[in-house]
Amino acid sequence: MIWSMTPALVVDILGSSLAIVLAGLCYATAGRLLREEPDNALWCFLFWFSAALAIFALSRSVGHILKHVLILSGYPQTWKTLAPYSGAINTLTFILIASVTIFFQQFQAIYTRMSANHAEMQTFSRDLLNLNRDLETMVMERTMAEMALGVADGIRNPICVIGGFSRLLLKRLDPEDPTREWLTTIAAETKRMEEMVAKFESLAEKREYFFAQEDLNKVVQSTLTTLAPEFAHKEIDLQTYLSPEPLLGKINGHLLRVALSHVLRNAIEATPRGGGITLTTRKEGEQARLEIEDTGRGMPPEVVEQIFTPFYTTKIGGTGLGLVFVRQIVEEHRGDIQIESHVGQGTRVYIDLPQRFAPRQESDFRPLK
Amino acid sequence: MRRDAAQWRWWLGATVALTFWPQAATAIQTHGHPEGLYAHQLGHFFFLATMVYLCWQFWRQNLLRRRSFHRIYWACLLFAAWNLLTFLGHMAEERLDAAAIDSTAGHLFRQLHITDLNALIFYLAKLDHIILIPALWFFYLGLRAFRTEQREGIGR
């Protein structure tokens, strides 16, 4: 059987030309992908793969076309000289493509991790914004209440004195006295001012909106339920010792849950797989104490010292704001947070919610100085 | 400074000695003719293996449900097939009888005597662009699908 080699030659020349065009288009498209997102690891891989492919297509196709051109134009010897170089370059391009390809898994792993981190950062930023907004509103309410009480406290006594004496004078004054009208006006205006003081005082009651009567134990339990998958994922032995009596108080359950979740997540992160975390709540005199102890790697004293400094972080990609918010939330409850840590032994976090943890009295508010 | 000058003189002496009184460099191995072909064939094999590996990675990471990866997957399969064909083509060319190709009518009108499977493989391997071009085309379509997904924010 005799077959003509002409179709093979035509396919070779046309195919080689088309390969250059297609490889060029691939390179240009991959370049555009990378230019729009230079940090995207997948685009980076595709760009390098396309570049290797373009070098391969160009060197191979030029070699093939040159071969036919040289032989057809009567220079077969020249092609014989050039052929080994063309073949060697082709071999190099195969190795180049293969070398880029074996890094795909690494590129993909980086890309997946980056995407996950990006999504996590977005969620975290949104949570942080919401938390910040809640805290700002709380601080504003507190400031308003304190200012109102400060003003009320400052003018209540003089107004009472003026009002009391003006009313006394009115009783004693002769009904025909021409100053009686003036005294009546003073007494009426004083009465109005007394009413204003009462209104200022009632502003403090608005804090009820943010603080409701809740049991700290229930806040702890609901937080633990939310975090249960994270404990299970790391096979952490969680020991909970909750106070048998309810730790009722006027608290902001949502914010306290956020603070508690953050502290617990830190503990989970620091504790090795299979380690233990102990959570205790108890009443200590006028205080409710929440204690979280982990068996993690612990922190050196210089880190503990700066733990509440804004933007101070030892985590890669951390914001350094988490514990700052935790402290602010605890302080908004007029509480206190303390951290003890020993390298290699673990960390213990104490959150004390003092007597104000009980339903707050109006007198709890300190006038602004 | 004196130490530098001494070192420089030592190196100069060694260079002159090695230049004018050369000895056999027994550490260097001579590379014969077939090594080029073997290296090229190994290159094809390496290329083929990594394309199969890439396909496996796409499948393993469940990426094939995306149109972009699906097209790149097909491109990789075709590249692998192309490497297999050219690998066999090079082997067939080595074994091909010189008399099997008749060039009396010139390079443009050469004829091949297909007498066995080896000659047939050689002929088919000469038409390798029939696989290579679709492979490149699928790769290009895959990249274009990635561009569309990039604009639509898919895969983030």
Short mmCIF file of C-alpha atoms in Angstrom, two decimals:
data_model
loop_
_atom_site.label_atom_id
_atom_site.label_comp_id
_atom_site.label_asym_id
_atom_site.label_seq_id
_atom_site.Cartn_x
_atom_site.Cartn_y
_atom_site.Cartn_z
CA MET A 1 0.00 0.00 0.00
CA ILE A 2 1.45 3.38 -1.03
CA TRP A 3 0.21 6.57 0.60
CA SER A 4 1.06 10.09 -0.45
CA MET A 5 2.88 12.16 2.16
CA THR A 6 1.52 15.41 0.69
CA PRO A 7 -1.55 15.55 2.99
CA ALA A 8 0.78 15.10 5.99
CA LEU A 9 2.96 17.95 4.70
CA VAL A 10 -0.06 20.25 4.21
CA VAL A 11 -1.43 19.40 7.67
CA ASP A 12 2.02 20.01 9.15
CA ILE A 13 2.42 23.48 7.59
CA LEU A 14 -1.17 24.59 8.24
CA GLY A 15 -1.19 23.04 11.72
CA SER A 16 2.12 24.68 12.65
CA SER A 17 0.84 28.10 11.55
CA LEU A 18 -2.42 27.62 13.42
CA ALA A 19 -0.55 26.41 16.54
CA ILE A 20 1.41 29.71 16.64
CA VAL A 21 -1.80 31.73 16.37
CA LEU A 22 -3.66 29.69 19.02
CA ALA A 23 -0.74 29.63 21.47
CA GLY A 24 -0.43 33.42 21.03
CA LEU A 25 -4.15 33.85 21.79
CA CYS A 26 -3.82 31.64 24.88
CA TYR A 27 -0.84 33.66 26.10
CA ALA A 28 -2.68 36.96 25.54
CA THR A 29 -5.85 35.73 27.31
CA ALA A 30 -3.90 34.37 30.27
CA GLY A 31 -2.00 37.67 30.40
CA ARG A 32 -5.29 39.57 30.60
CA LEU A 33 -6.50 37.29 33.42
CA LEU A 34 -3.35 37.95 35.40
CA ARG A 35 -3.30 41.69 34.72
CA GLU A 36 -6.79 42.07 36.20
CA GLU A 37 -5.94 40.07 39.32
CA PRO A 38 -2.16 39.89 39.75
CA ASP A 39 -2.48 38.23 43.18
CA ASN A 40 -4.57 35.33 41.92
CA ALA A 41 -2.45 32.17 42.14
CA LEU A 42 -4.58 30.28 39.57
CA TRP A 43 -4.15 33.02 36.97
CA CYS A 44 -0.45 33.01 37.74
CA PHE A 45 -0.31 29.26 37.02
CA LEU A 46 -2.33 29.60 33.81
CA PHE A 47 -0.15 32.47 32.65
CA TRP A 48 3.06 30.50 33.12
CA PHE A 49 1.51 27.42 31.56
CA SER A 50 0.37 29.49 28.56
CA ALA A 51 3.81 31.12 28.29
CA ALA A 52 5.47 27.68 28.25
CA LEU A 53 2.92 26.50 25.70
CA ALA A 54 3.56 29.55 23.53
CA ILE A 55 7.33 28.93 23.58
CA PHE A 56 6.69 25.27 22.71
CA ALA A 57 4.29 26.07 19.85
CA LEU A 58 6.53 28.80 18.46
CA SER A 59 9.78 26.83 18.53
CA ARG A 60 8.18 23.62 17.23
CA SER A 61 6.11 25.26 14.51
CA VAL A 62 8.95 27.48 13.29
CA GLY A 63 11.17 24.40 13.17
CA HIS A 64 8.61 22.41 11.18
CA ILE A 65 7.89 25.20 8.69
CA LEU A 66 11.60 25.98 8.33
CA LYS A 67 12.30 22.33 7.59
CA HIS A 68 9.87 22.22 4.67
CA VAL A 69 10.96 25.63 3.37
CA LEU A 70 14.69 24.71 3.45
CA ILE A 71 14.19 21.29 1.84
CA LEU A 72 11.83 22.64 -0.83
CA SER A 73 14.20 25.52 -1.63
CA GLY A 74 17.13 23.12 -2.04
CA TYR A 75 18.91 23.52 1.30
CA PRO A 76 18.42 20.12 2.95
CA GLN A 77 21.94 20.28 4.38
CA THR A 78 21.17 23.51 6.20
CA TRP A 79 18.14 21.82 7.78
CA LYS A 80 20.32 18.87 8.79
CA THR A 81 22.55 21.31 10.67
CA LEU A 82 19.62 23.10 12.30
CA ALA A 83 17.49 20.00 13.09
CA PRO A 84 19.34 18.98 16.30
CA TYR A 85 18.95 22.50 17.70
CA SER A 86 15.23 22.53 16.87
CA GLY A 87 14.76 19.11 18.49
CA ALA A 88 16.73 20.15 21.58
CA ILE A 89 14.66 23.32 21.99
CA ASN A 90 11.47 21.25 21.66
CA THR A 91 12.69 18.92 24.38
CA LEU A 92 13.39 21.87 26.63
CA THR A 93 9.87 23.24 26.08
CA PHE A 94 8.35 19.86 27.04
CA ILE A 95 10.30 19.95 30.29
CA LEU A 96 9.26 23.58 30.83
CA ILE A 97 5.53 22.79 30.40
CA ALA A 98 5.78 19.72 32.61
CA SER A 99 7.70 21.63 35.29
CA VAL A 100 5.07 24.36 35.44
CA THR A 101 2.29 21.75 35.56
CA ILE A 102 3.61 19.86 38.56
CA PHE A 103 3.18 23.03 40.61
CA PHE A 104 -0.56 23.18 39.83
CA GLN A 105 -1.55 21.58 43.13
CA GLN A 106 0.54 24.10 45.06
CA PHE A 107 -0.90 27.01 43.05
CA GLN A 108 -4.41 25.68 43.61
CA ALA A 109 -3.82 25.15 47.33
CA ILE A 110 -2.57 28.75 47.69
CA TYR A 111 -5.54 30.01 45.68
CA THR A 112 -8.06 28.03 47.76
CA ARG A 113 -6.47 29.21 51.00
CA MET A 114 -6.42 32.82 49.80
CA SER A 115 -10.09 32.64 48.78
CA ALA A 116 -11.06 31.13 52.14
CA ASN A 117 -9.06 33.79 54.01
CA HIS A 118 -10.66 36.49 51.92
CA ALA A 119 -14.18 35.22 52.72
CA GLU A 120 -13.26 34.88 56.38
CA MET A 121 -11.87 38.42 56.45
CA GLN A 122 -15.06 39.74 54.87
CA THR A 123 -17.24 38.00 57.47
CA PHE A 124 -14.94 39.13 60.24
CA SER A 125 -14.96 42.75 59.03
CA ARG A 126 -18.76 42.70 58.85
CA ASP A 127 -19.02 41.26 62.36
CA LEU A 128 -16.49 43.77 63.61
CA LEU A 129 -18.46 46.63 62.07
CA ASN A 130 -21.70 45.44 63.66
CA LEU A 131 -19.98 44.98 66.98
CA ASN A 132 -18.42 48.41 66.77
CA ARG A 133 -21.78 49.95 65.95
CA ASP A 134 -23.42 48.24 68.94
CA LEU A 135 -20.61 49.33 71.21
CA GLU A 136 -20.75 52.91 69.94
CA THR A 137 -24.49 53.06 70.55
CA MET A 138 -23.98 51.62 74.00
CA VAL A 139 -21.25 54.12 74.82
CA MET A 140 -23.39 56.95 73.48
CA GLU A 141 -26.34 55.87 75.60
CA ARG A 142 -24.13 55.59 78.64
CA THR A 143 -22.64 59.03 78.03
CA MET A 144 -26.09 60.52 77.58
CA ALA A 145 -27.35 58.88 80.74
CA GLU A 146 -24.31 59.99 82.71
CA MET A 147 -24.55 63.53 81.39
CA ALA A 148 -28.26 63.69 82.16
CA LEU A 149 -27.71 62.39 85.65
CA GLY A 150 -24.78 64.75 86.14
CA VAL A 151 -26.90 67.73 85.17
CA ALA A 152 -29.86 66.50 87.20
CA ASP A 153 -27.64 65.85 90.21
CA GLY A 154 -26.12 69.32 89.97
CA ILE A 155 -29.32 71.31 89.75
CA ARG A 156 -31.76 69.17 91.71
CA ASN A 157 -30.85 70.57 95.16
CA PRO A 158 -30.74 74.31 94.26
CA ILE A 159 -34.05 73.95 92.40
CA CYS A 160 -35.62 72.18 95.38
CA VAL A 161 -34.42 74.96 97.66
CA ILE A 162 -35.70 77.72 95.37
CA GLY A 163 -39.00 75.91 94.77
CA GLY A 164 -39.49 75.12 98.46
CA PHE A 165 -38.80 78.65 99.64
CA SER A 166 -40.89 80.28 96.92
CA ARG A 167 -43.86 78.10 97.82
CA LEU A 168 -43.34 78.83 101.55
CA LEU A 169 -43.14 82.56 100.84
CA LEU A 170 -46.34 82.37 98.81
CA LYS A 171 -48.15 80.80 101.76
CA ARG A 172 -46.97 83.50 104.17
CA LEU A 173 -47.41 86.47 101.88
CA ASP A 174 -50.40 88.79 102.16
CA PRO A 175 -52.92 88.07 99.37
CA GLU A 176 -52.84 91.71 98.35
CA ASP A 177 -49.03 91.95 98.17
CA PRO A 178 -47.92 93.22 94.74
CA THR A 179 -44.87 90.81 94.72
CA ARG A 180 -47.19 87.77 94.96
CA GLU A 181 -47.48 87.61 91.17
CA TRP A 182 -43.70 87.50 90.79
CA LEU A 183 -43.38 84.77 93.42
CA THR A 184 -46.12 82.75 91.68
CA THR A 185 -44.09 82.92 88.43
CA ILE A 186 -40.88 81.87 90.26
CA ALA A 187 -42.69 78.88 91.85
CA ALA A 188 -44.21 77.82 88.49
CA GLU A 189 -40.88 78.05 86.64
CA THR A 190 -39.14 76.16 89.44
CA LYS A 191 -41.79 73.48 89.14
CA ARG A 192 -41.02 73.24 85.41
CA MET A 193 -37.30 72.91 86.15
CA GLU A 194 -38.03 70.13 88.67
CA GLU A 195 -39.97 68.32 85.96
CA MET A 196 -37.01 68.72 83.60
CA VAL A 197 -34.68 67.19 86.18
CA ALA A 198 -37.07 64.23 86.44
CA LYS A 199 -36.96 63.86 82.63
CA PHE A 200 -33.16 63.87 82.65
CA GLU A 201 -33.19 61.15 85.27
CA SER A 202 -35.56 59.06 83.22
CA LEU A 203 -32.99 59.05 80.39
CA ALA A 204 -30.96 56.58 82.42
CA GLU A 205 -33.84 54.14 82.14
CA LYS A 206 -33.24 53.99 78.36
CA ARG A 207 -30.29 51.70 78.99
CA GLU A 208 -32.88 48.99 79.52
CA TYR A 209 -32.95 48.73 75.74
CA PHE A 210 -29.38 47.39 75.70
CA PHE A 211 -29.34 45.58 79.00
CA ALA A 212 -31.90 42.95 79.84
CA GLN A 213 -32.27 40.60 82.74
CA GLU A 214 -30.44 37.43 81.71
CA ASP A 215 -28.73 34.47 83.29
CA LEU A 216 -24.98 34.41 82.60
CA ASN A 217 -25.06 30.61 82.68
CA LYS A 218 -27.52 30.61 79.79
CA VAL A 219 -25.31 33.00 77.82
CA VAL A 220 -22.39 30.63 78.39
CA GLN A 221 -24.44 27.58 77.37
CA SER A 222 -25.73 29.15 74.16
CA THR A 223 -22.17 30.23 73.24
CA LEU A 224 -20.89 26.70 73.84
CA THR A 225 -23.65 25.27 71.66
CA THR A 226 -22.60 27.57 68.82
CA LEU A 227 -18.94 26.63 69.21
CA ALA A 228 -19.54 22.89 69.70
CA PRO A 229 -18.47 21.97 66.12
CA GLU A 230 -15.19 23.85 66.60
CA PHE A 231 -14.46 21.97 69.83
CA ALA A 232 -15.37 18.66 68.16
CA HIS A 233 -13.28 19.41 65.08
CA LYS A 234 -10.18 19.78 67.23
CA GLU A 235 -11.18 16.94 69.55
CA ILE A 236 -10.94 19.23 72.57
CA ASP A 237 -12.06 17.92 75.94
CA LEU A 238 -14.36 20.65 77.25
CA GLN A 239 -15.07 20.65 80.97
CA THR A 240 -17.87 22.96 82.11
CA TYR A 241 -18.57 23.79 85.74
CA LEU A 242 -21.50 26.20 85.82
CA SER A 243 -22.75 27.81 88.99
CA PRO A 244 -25.78 25.85 90.30
CA GLU A 245 -27.64 29.08 91.10
CA PRO A 246 -28.65 31.34 88.21
CA LEU A 247 -26.33 34.32 87.76
CA LEU A 248 -29.04 36.80 86.88
CA GLY A 249 -28.18 40.34 85.98
CA LYS A 250 -28.81 43.11 83.55
CA ILE A 251 -26.51 42.24 80.70
CA ASN A 252 -26.30 42.57 76.97
CA GLY A 253 -26.48 38.90 76.04
CA HIS A 254 -25.53 39.42 72.40
CA LEU A 255 -22.36 41.36 73.16
CA LEU A 256 -21.36 39.09 75.99
CA ARG A 257 -21.77 36.09 73.65
CA VAL A 258 -19.51 37.81 71.09
CA ALA A 259 -16.88 38.46 73.76
CA LEU A 260 -17.09 34.94 75.15
CA SER A 261 -16.91 33.40 71.64
CA HIS A 262 -13.76 35.36 70.91
CA VAL A 263 -12.04 34.28 74.12
CA LEU A 264 -13.09 30.66 73.57
CA ARG A 265 -11.92 30.68 69.94
CA ASN A 266 -8.54 31.97 71.07
CA ALA A 267 -8.40 29.12 73.57
CA ILE A 268 -9.35 26.55 70.88
CA GLU A 269 -6.72 27.93 68.54
CA ALA A 270 -4.00 27.81 71.19
CA THR A 271 -4.90 24.33 72.45
CA PRO A 272 -3.35 21.39 70.63
CA ARG A 273 -5.56 18.65 69.18
CA GLY A 274 -6.94 16.51 71.99
CA GLY A 275 -6.14 19.15 74.65
CA GLY A 276 -8.51 20.42 77.30
CA ILE A 277 -10.42 23.62 78.02
CA THR A 278 -12.21 24.26 81.32
CA LEU A 279 -14.99 26.79 81.71
CA THR A 280 -16.25 27.75 85.14
CA THR A 281 -18.88 30.24 86.36
CA ARG A 282 -19.44 31.02 90.03
CA LYS A 283 -20.62 33.72 92.35
CA GLU A 284 -17.89 35.26 94.43
CA GLY A 285 -19.42 37.63 96.94
CA GLU A 286 -20.90 40.45 94.92
CA GLN A 287 -19.19 39.28 91.75
CA ALA A 288 -20.00 36.74 89.10
CA ARG A 289 -16.80 35.13 87.86
CA LEU A 290 -16.32 33.48 84.49
CA GLU A 291 -13.10 31.52 84.14
CA ILE A 292 -11.72 29.98 80.96
CA GLU A 293 -8.62 27.83 81.21
CA ASP A 294 -6.85 26.16 78.33
CA THR A 295 -3.94 23.75 78.09
CA GLY A 296 -2.47 25.52 75.09
CA ARG A 297 1.01 26.80 74.35
CA GLY A 298 0.63 29.84 76.64
CA MET A 299 2.16 33.26 76.15
CA PRO A 300 5.30 34.94 77.46
CA PRO A 301 4.82 37.87 79.90
CA GLU A 302 5.75 40.49 77.26
CA VAL A 303 2.87 39.30 75.05
CA VAL A 304 0.39 39.18 77.96
CA GLU A 305 1.37 42.76 78.84
CA GLN A 306 0.36 44.00 75.41
CA ILE A 307 -2.58 41.71 74.83
CA PHE A 308 -5.15 44.51 75.15
CA THR A 309 -3.17 47.02 73.10
CA PRO A 310 -5.12 47.91 69.94
CA PHE A 311 -3.63 46.41 66.76
CA TYR A 312 -1.17 44.28 68.71
CA THR A 313 -1.32 40.74 67.34
CA THR A 314 0.83 37.64 67.22
CA LYS A 315 -1.37 35.95 64.62
CA ILE A 316 -0.68 36.06 60.89
CA GLY A 317 -3.53 38.05 59.37
CA GLY A 318 -4.88 39.04 62.81
CA THR A 319 -6.34 42.50 63.37
CA GLY A 320 -5.27 42.94 66.96
CA LEU A 321 -8.74 44.24 67.79
CA GLY A 322 -10.53 41.14 69.07
CA LEU A 323 -9.45 41.29 72.70
CA VAL A 324 -9.73 45.07 72.68
CA PHE A 325 -13.42 44.68 71.89
CA VAL A 326 -13.74 41.92 74.48
CA ARG A 327 -12.35 44.22 77.15
CA GLN A 328 -14.63 47.06 76.07
CA ILE A 329 -17.69 44.79 76.24
CA VAL A 330 -16.70 43.62 79.72
CA GLU A 331 -16.06 47.21 80.82
CA GLU A 332 -19.44 48.29 79.46
CA HIS A 333 -20.84 45.81 81.96
CA ARG A 334 -18.63 47.51 84.55
CA GLY A 335 -16.68 44.30 84.73
CA ASP A 336 -13.03 43.40 84.65
CA ILE A 337 -10.97 40.99 82.54
CA GLN A 338 -7.60 39.54 83.48
CA ILE A 339 -5.30 37.13 81.71
CA GLU A 340 -2.71 34.83 83.27
CA SER A 341 -0.48 32.79 81.03
CA HIS A 342 2.56 30.56 81.32
CA VAL A 343 4.48 29.34 78.29
CA GLY A 344 3.97 25.63 77.78
CA GLN A 345 1.27 25.39 80.47
CA GLY A 346 -1.66 27.34 79.12
CA THR A 347 -3.70 30.47 79.62
CA ARG A 348 -6.40 31.41 82.10
CA VAL A 349 -8.88 34.23 81.45
CA TYR A 350 -10.93 35.69 84.32
CA ILE A 351 -13.97 37.81 83.60
CA ASP A 352 -15.50 39.42 86.68
CA LEU A 353 -18.89 41.04 86.44
CA PRO A 354 -19.10 42.92 89.75
CA GLN A 355 -22.07 43.87 91.92
CA ARG A 356 -23.46 45.93 89.09
CA PHE A 357 -24.02 42.58 87.47
CA ALA A 358 -27.10 42.48 89.69
CA PRO A 359 -29.98 44.67 88.45
CA ARG A 360 -28.48 48.12 88.27
CA GLN A 361 -29.62 50.96 90.41
CA GLU A 362 -29.89 54.51 89.26
CA SER A 363 -27.16 55.39 91.70
CA ASP A 364 -24.74 53.16 89.76
CA PHE A 365 -24.34 55.87 87.18
CA ARG A 366 -21.53 58.19 88.02
CA PRO A 367 -22.03 61.78 86.99
CA LEU A 368 -19.48 63.00 84.44
CA LYS A 369 -16.70 65.07 85.91
CA MET B 1 45.96 42.60 50.44
CA ARG B 2 49.10 40.38 50.35
CA ARG B 3 46.88 37.36 50.88
CA ASP B 4 44.69 38.34 47.89
CA ALA B 5 47.75 38.70 45.66
CA ALA B 6 49.00 35.27 46.74
CA GLN B 7 45.63 33.68 45.96
CA TRP B 8 45.51 35.43 42.59
CA ARG B 9 49.02 34.12 41.70
CA TRP B 10 47.98 30.60 42.74
CA TRP B 11 44.90 30.62 40.49
CA LEU B 12 46.89 32.04 37.58
CA GLY B 13 49.52 29.33 37.98
CA ALA B 14 46.87 26.60 38.10
CA THR B 15 45.12 27.96 34.99
CA VAL B 16 48.38 28.15 33.01
CA ALA B 17 49.38 24.64 34.12
CA LEU B 18 46.00 23.13 33.16
CA THR B 19 46.02 24.96 29.83
CA PHE B 20 49.48 23.88 28.72
CA TRP B 21 49.67 20.44 30.41
CA PRO B 22 46.14 19.08 30.07
CA GLN B 23 45.15 15.71 31.58
CA ALA B 24 42.19 13.43 30.77
CA ALA B 25 39.05 14.71 32.53
CA THR B 26 37.77 11.33 33.63
CA ALA B 27 34.73 12.81 35.43
CA ILE B 28 33.06 13.84 32.18
CA GLN B 29 31.02 11.19 30.40
CA THR B 30 30.77 11.33 26.63
CA HIS B 31 27.24 11.56 25.22
CA GLY B 32 26.60 9.49 22.14
CA HIS B 33 24.10 9.95 19.32
CA PRO B 34 20.92 8.29 20.70
CA GLU B 35 20.90 10.39 23.88
CA GLY B 36 19.25 13.29 22.10
CA LEU B 37 16.38 11.09 21.00
CA TYR B 38 16.08 9.50 24.44
CA ALA B 39 15.99 12.94 26.09
CA HIS B 40 13.32 14.05 23.62
CA GLN B 41 11.27 10.91 24.24
CA LEU B 42 11.60 11.35 27.99
CA GLY B 43 10.44 14.93 27.49
CA HIS B 44 7.32 13.64 25.71
CA PHE B 45 6.74 11.13 28.48
CA PHE B 46 7.15 13.79 31.18
CA PHE B 47 4.76 16.12 29.30
CA LEU B 48 2.22 13.27 28.96
CA ALA B 49 2.51 12.27 32.62
CA THR B 50 1.97 15.82 33.88
CA MET B 51 -1.09 16.24 31.64
CA VAL B 52 -2.59 13.08 33.11
CA TYR B 53 -1.67 14.36 36.58
CA LEU B 54 -3.42 17.68 35.86
CA CYS B 55 -6.57 15.86 34.69
CA TRP B 56 -6.51 13.77 37.85
CA GLN B 57 -6.12 16.91 39.99
CA PHE B 58 -9.11 18.56 38.27
CA TRP B 59 -11.19 15.46 38.87
CA ARG B 60 -9.96 15.00 42.46
CA GLN B 61 -10.63 18.62 43.41
CA ASN B 62 -14.11 18.45 41.89
CA LEU B 63 -13.32 21.29 39.50
CA LEU B 64 -14.91 19.73 36.42
CA ARG B 65 -18.36 21.14 37.19
CA ARG B 66 -16.94 24.51 36.08
CA ARG B 67 -16.99 25.01 32.32
CA SER B 68 -13.51 26.57 32.34
CA PHE B 69 -11.84 23.63 34.07
CA HIS B 70 -13.85 21.19 31.99
CA ARG B 71 -12.41 22.66 28.78
CA ILE B 72 -8.87 22.75 30.16
CA TYR B 73 -9.41 19.12 31.19
CA TRP B 74 -10.18 18.18 27.58
CA ALA B 75 -7.18 20.17 26.39
CA CYS B 76 -4.97 18.21 28.79
CA LEU B 77 -6.40 14.89 27.62
CA LEU B 78 -5.69 15.86 24.01
CA PHE B 79 -2.16 17.04 24.90
CA ALA B 80 -1.61 13.66 26.58
CA ALA B 81 -2.92 11.86 23.47
CA TRP B 82 -0.70 14.02 21.27
CA ASN B 83 2.36 13.14 23.36
CA LEU B 84 1.52 9.44 23.14
CA LEU B 85 1.13 9.65 19.36
CA THR B 86 4.36 11.59 18.83
CA PHE B 87 6.22 9.30 21.24
CA LEU B 88 5.12 6.31 19.16
CA GLY B 89 5.82 8.29 15.96
CA HIS B 90 9.45 8.90 16.97
CA MET B 91 9.86 5.20 17.77
CA ALA B 92 8.30 4.26 14.43
CA GLU B 93 10.58 6.70 12.58
CA GLU B 94 13.65 5.10 14.16
CA ARG B 95 12.51 1.66 13.05
CA LEU B 96 11.30 2.72 9.61
CA ASP B 97 13.14 1.28 6.66
CA ALA B 98 14.82 4.08 4.68
CA ALA B 99 13.43 2.59 1.47
CA ALA B 100 9.85 2.95 2.75
CA ILE B 101 9.82 6.64 1.77
CA ASP B 102 10.00 7.34 -1.92
CA SER B 103 11.29 10.90 -2.57
CA THR B 104 11.91 10.60 -6.29
CA ALA B 105 9.05 13.03 -7.09
CA GLY B 106 10.49 15.61 -4.68
CA HIS B 107 9.86 16.55 -1.05
CA LEU B 108 6.36 17.81 -1.83
CA PHE B 109 5.19 14.57 -3.42
CA ARG B 110 6.90 11.95 -1.27
CA GLN B 111 5.21 8.58 -0.95
CA LEU B 112 5.20 6.10 1.89
CA HIS B 113 5.07 2.34 1.45
CA ILE B 114 2.79 1.12 4.21
CA THR B 115 3.92 -2.44 4.67
CA ASP B 116 3.46 -2.85 8.42
CA LEU B 117 1.97 -1.29 11.57
CA ASN B 118 5.19 0.63 12.18
CA ALA B 119 4.85 2.49 8.86
CA LEU B 120 1.18 3.21 9.58
CA ILE B 121 2.01 4.68 13.00
CA PHE B 122 4.75 6.79 11.35
CA TYR B 123 2.22 8.14 8.85
CA LEU B 124 -0.43 8.87 11.49
CA ALA B 125 2.15 10.58 13.70
CA LYS B 126 2.92 12.93 10.80
CA LEU B 127 -0.72 14.09 11.10
CA ASP B 128 -0.24 14.93 14.81
CA HIS B 129 -1.62 18.47 14.37
CA ILE B 130 -5.08 16.91 14.06
CA ILE B 131 -4.79 16.34 17.83
CA LEU B 132 -2.53 19.26 18.76
CA ILE B 133 -4.74 21.97 17.26
CA PRO B 134 -7.94 20.86 19.06
CA ALA B 135 -5.89 20.64 22.27
CA LEU B 136 -4.75 24.25 21.88
CA TRP B 137 -8.26 25.30 20.85
CA PHE B 138 -9.79 23.71 23.98
CA PHE B 139 -7.13 25.36 26.12
CA TYR B 140 -7.96 28.73 24.57
CA LEU B 141 -11.72 28.14 25.14
CA GLY B 142 -10.95 27.22 28.74
CA LEU B 143 -9.04 30.47 29.26
CA ARG B 144 -11.90 32.42 27.70
CA ALA B 145 -14.32 30.70 30.06
CA PHE B 146 -12.05 31.73 32.93
CA ARG B 147 -12.25 35.33 31.68
CA THR B 148 -16.07 35.13 31.67
CA GLU B 149 -16.06 33.63 35.16
CA GLN B 150 -13.65 36.35 36.30
CA ARG B 151 -16.05 39.04 35.07
CA GLU B 152 -19.03 37.28 36.67
CA GLY B 153 -17.13 36.71 39.92
CA ILE B 154 -17.55 32.91 39.76
CA GLY B 155 -15.22 30.75 41.80
CA ARG B 156 -14.35 33.34 44.43
#
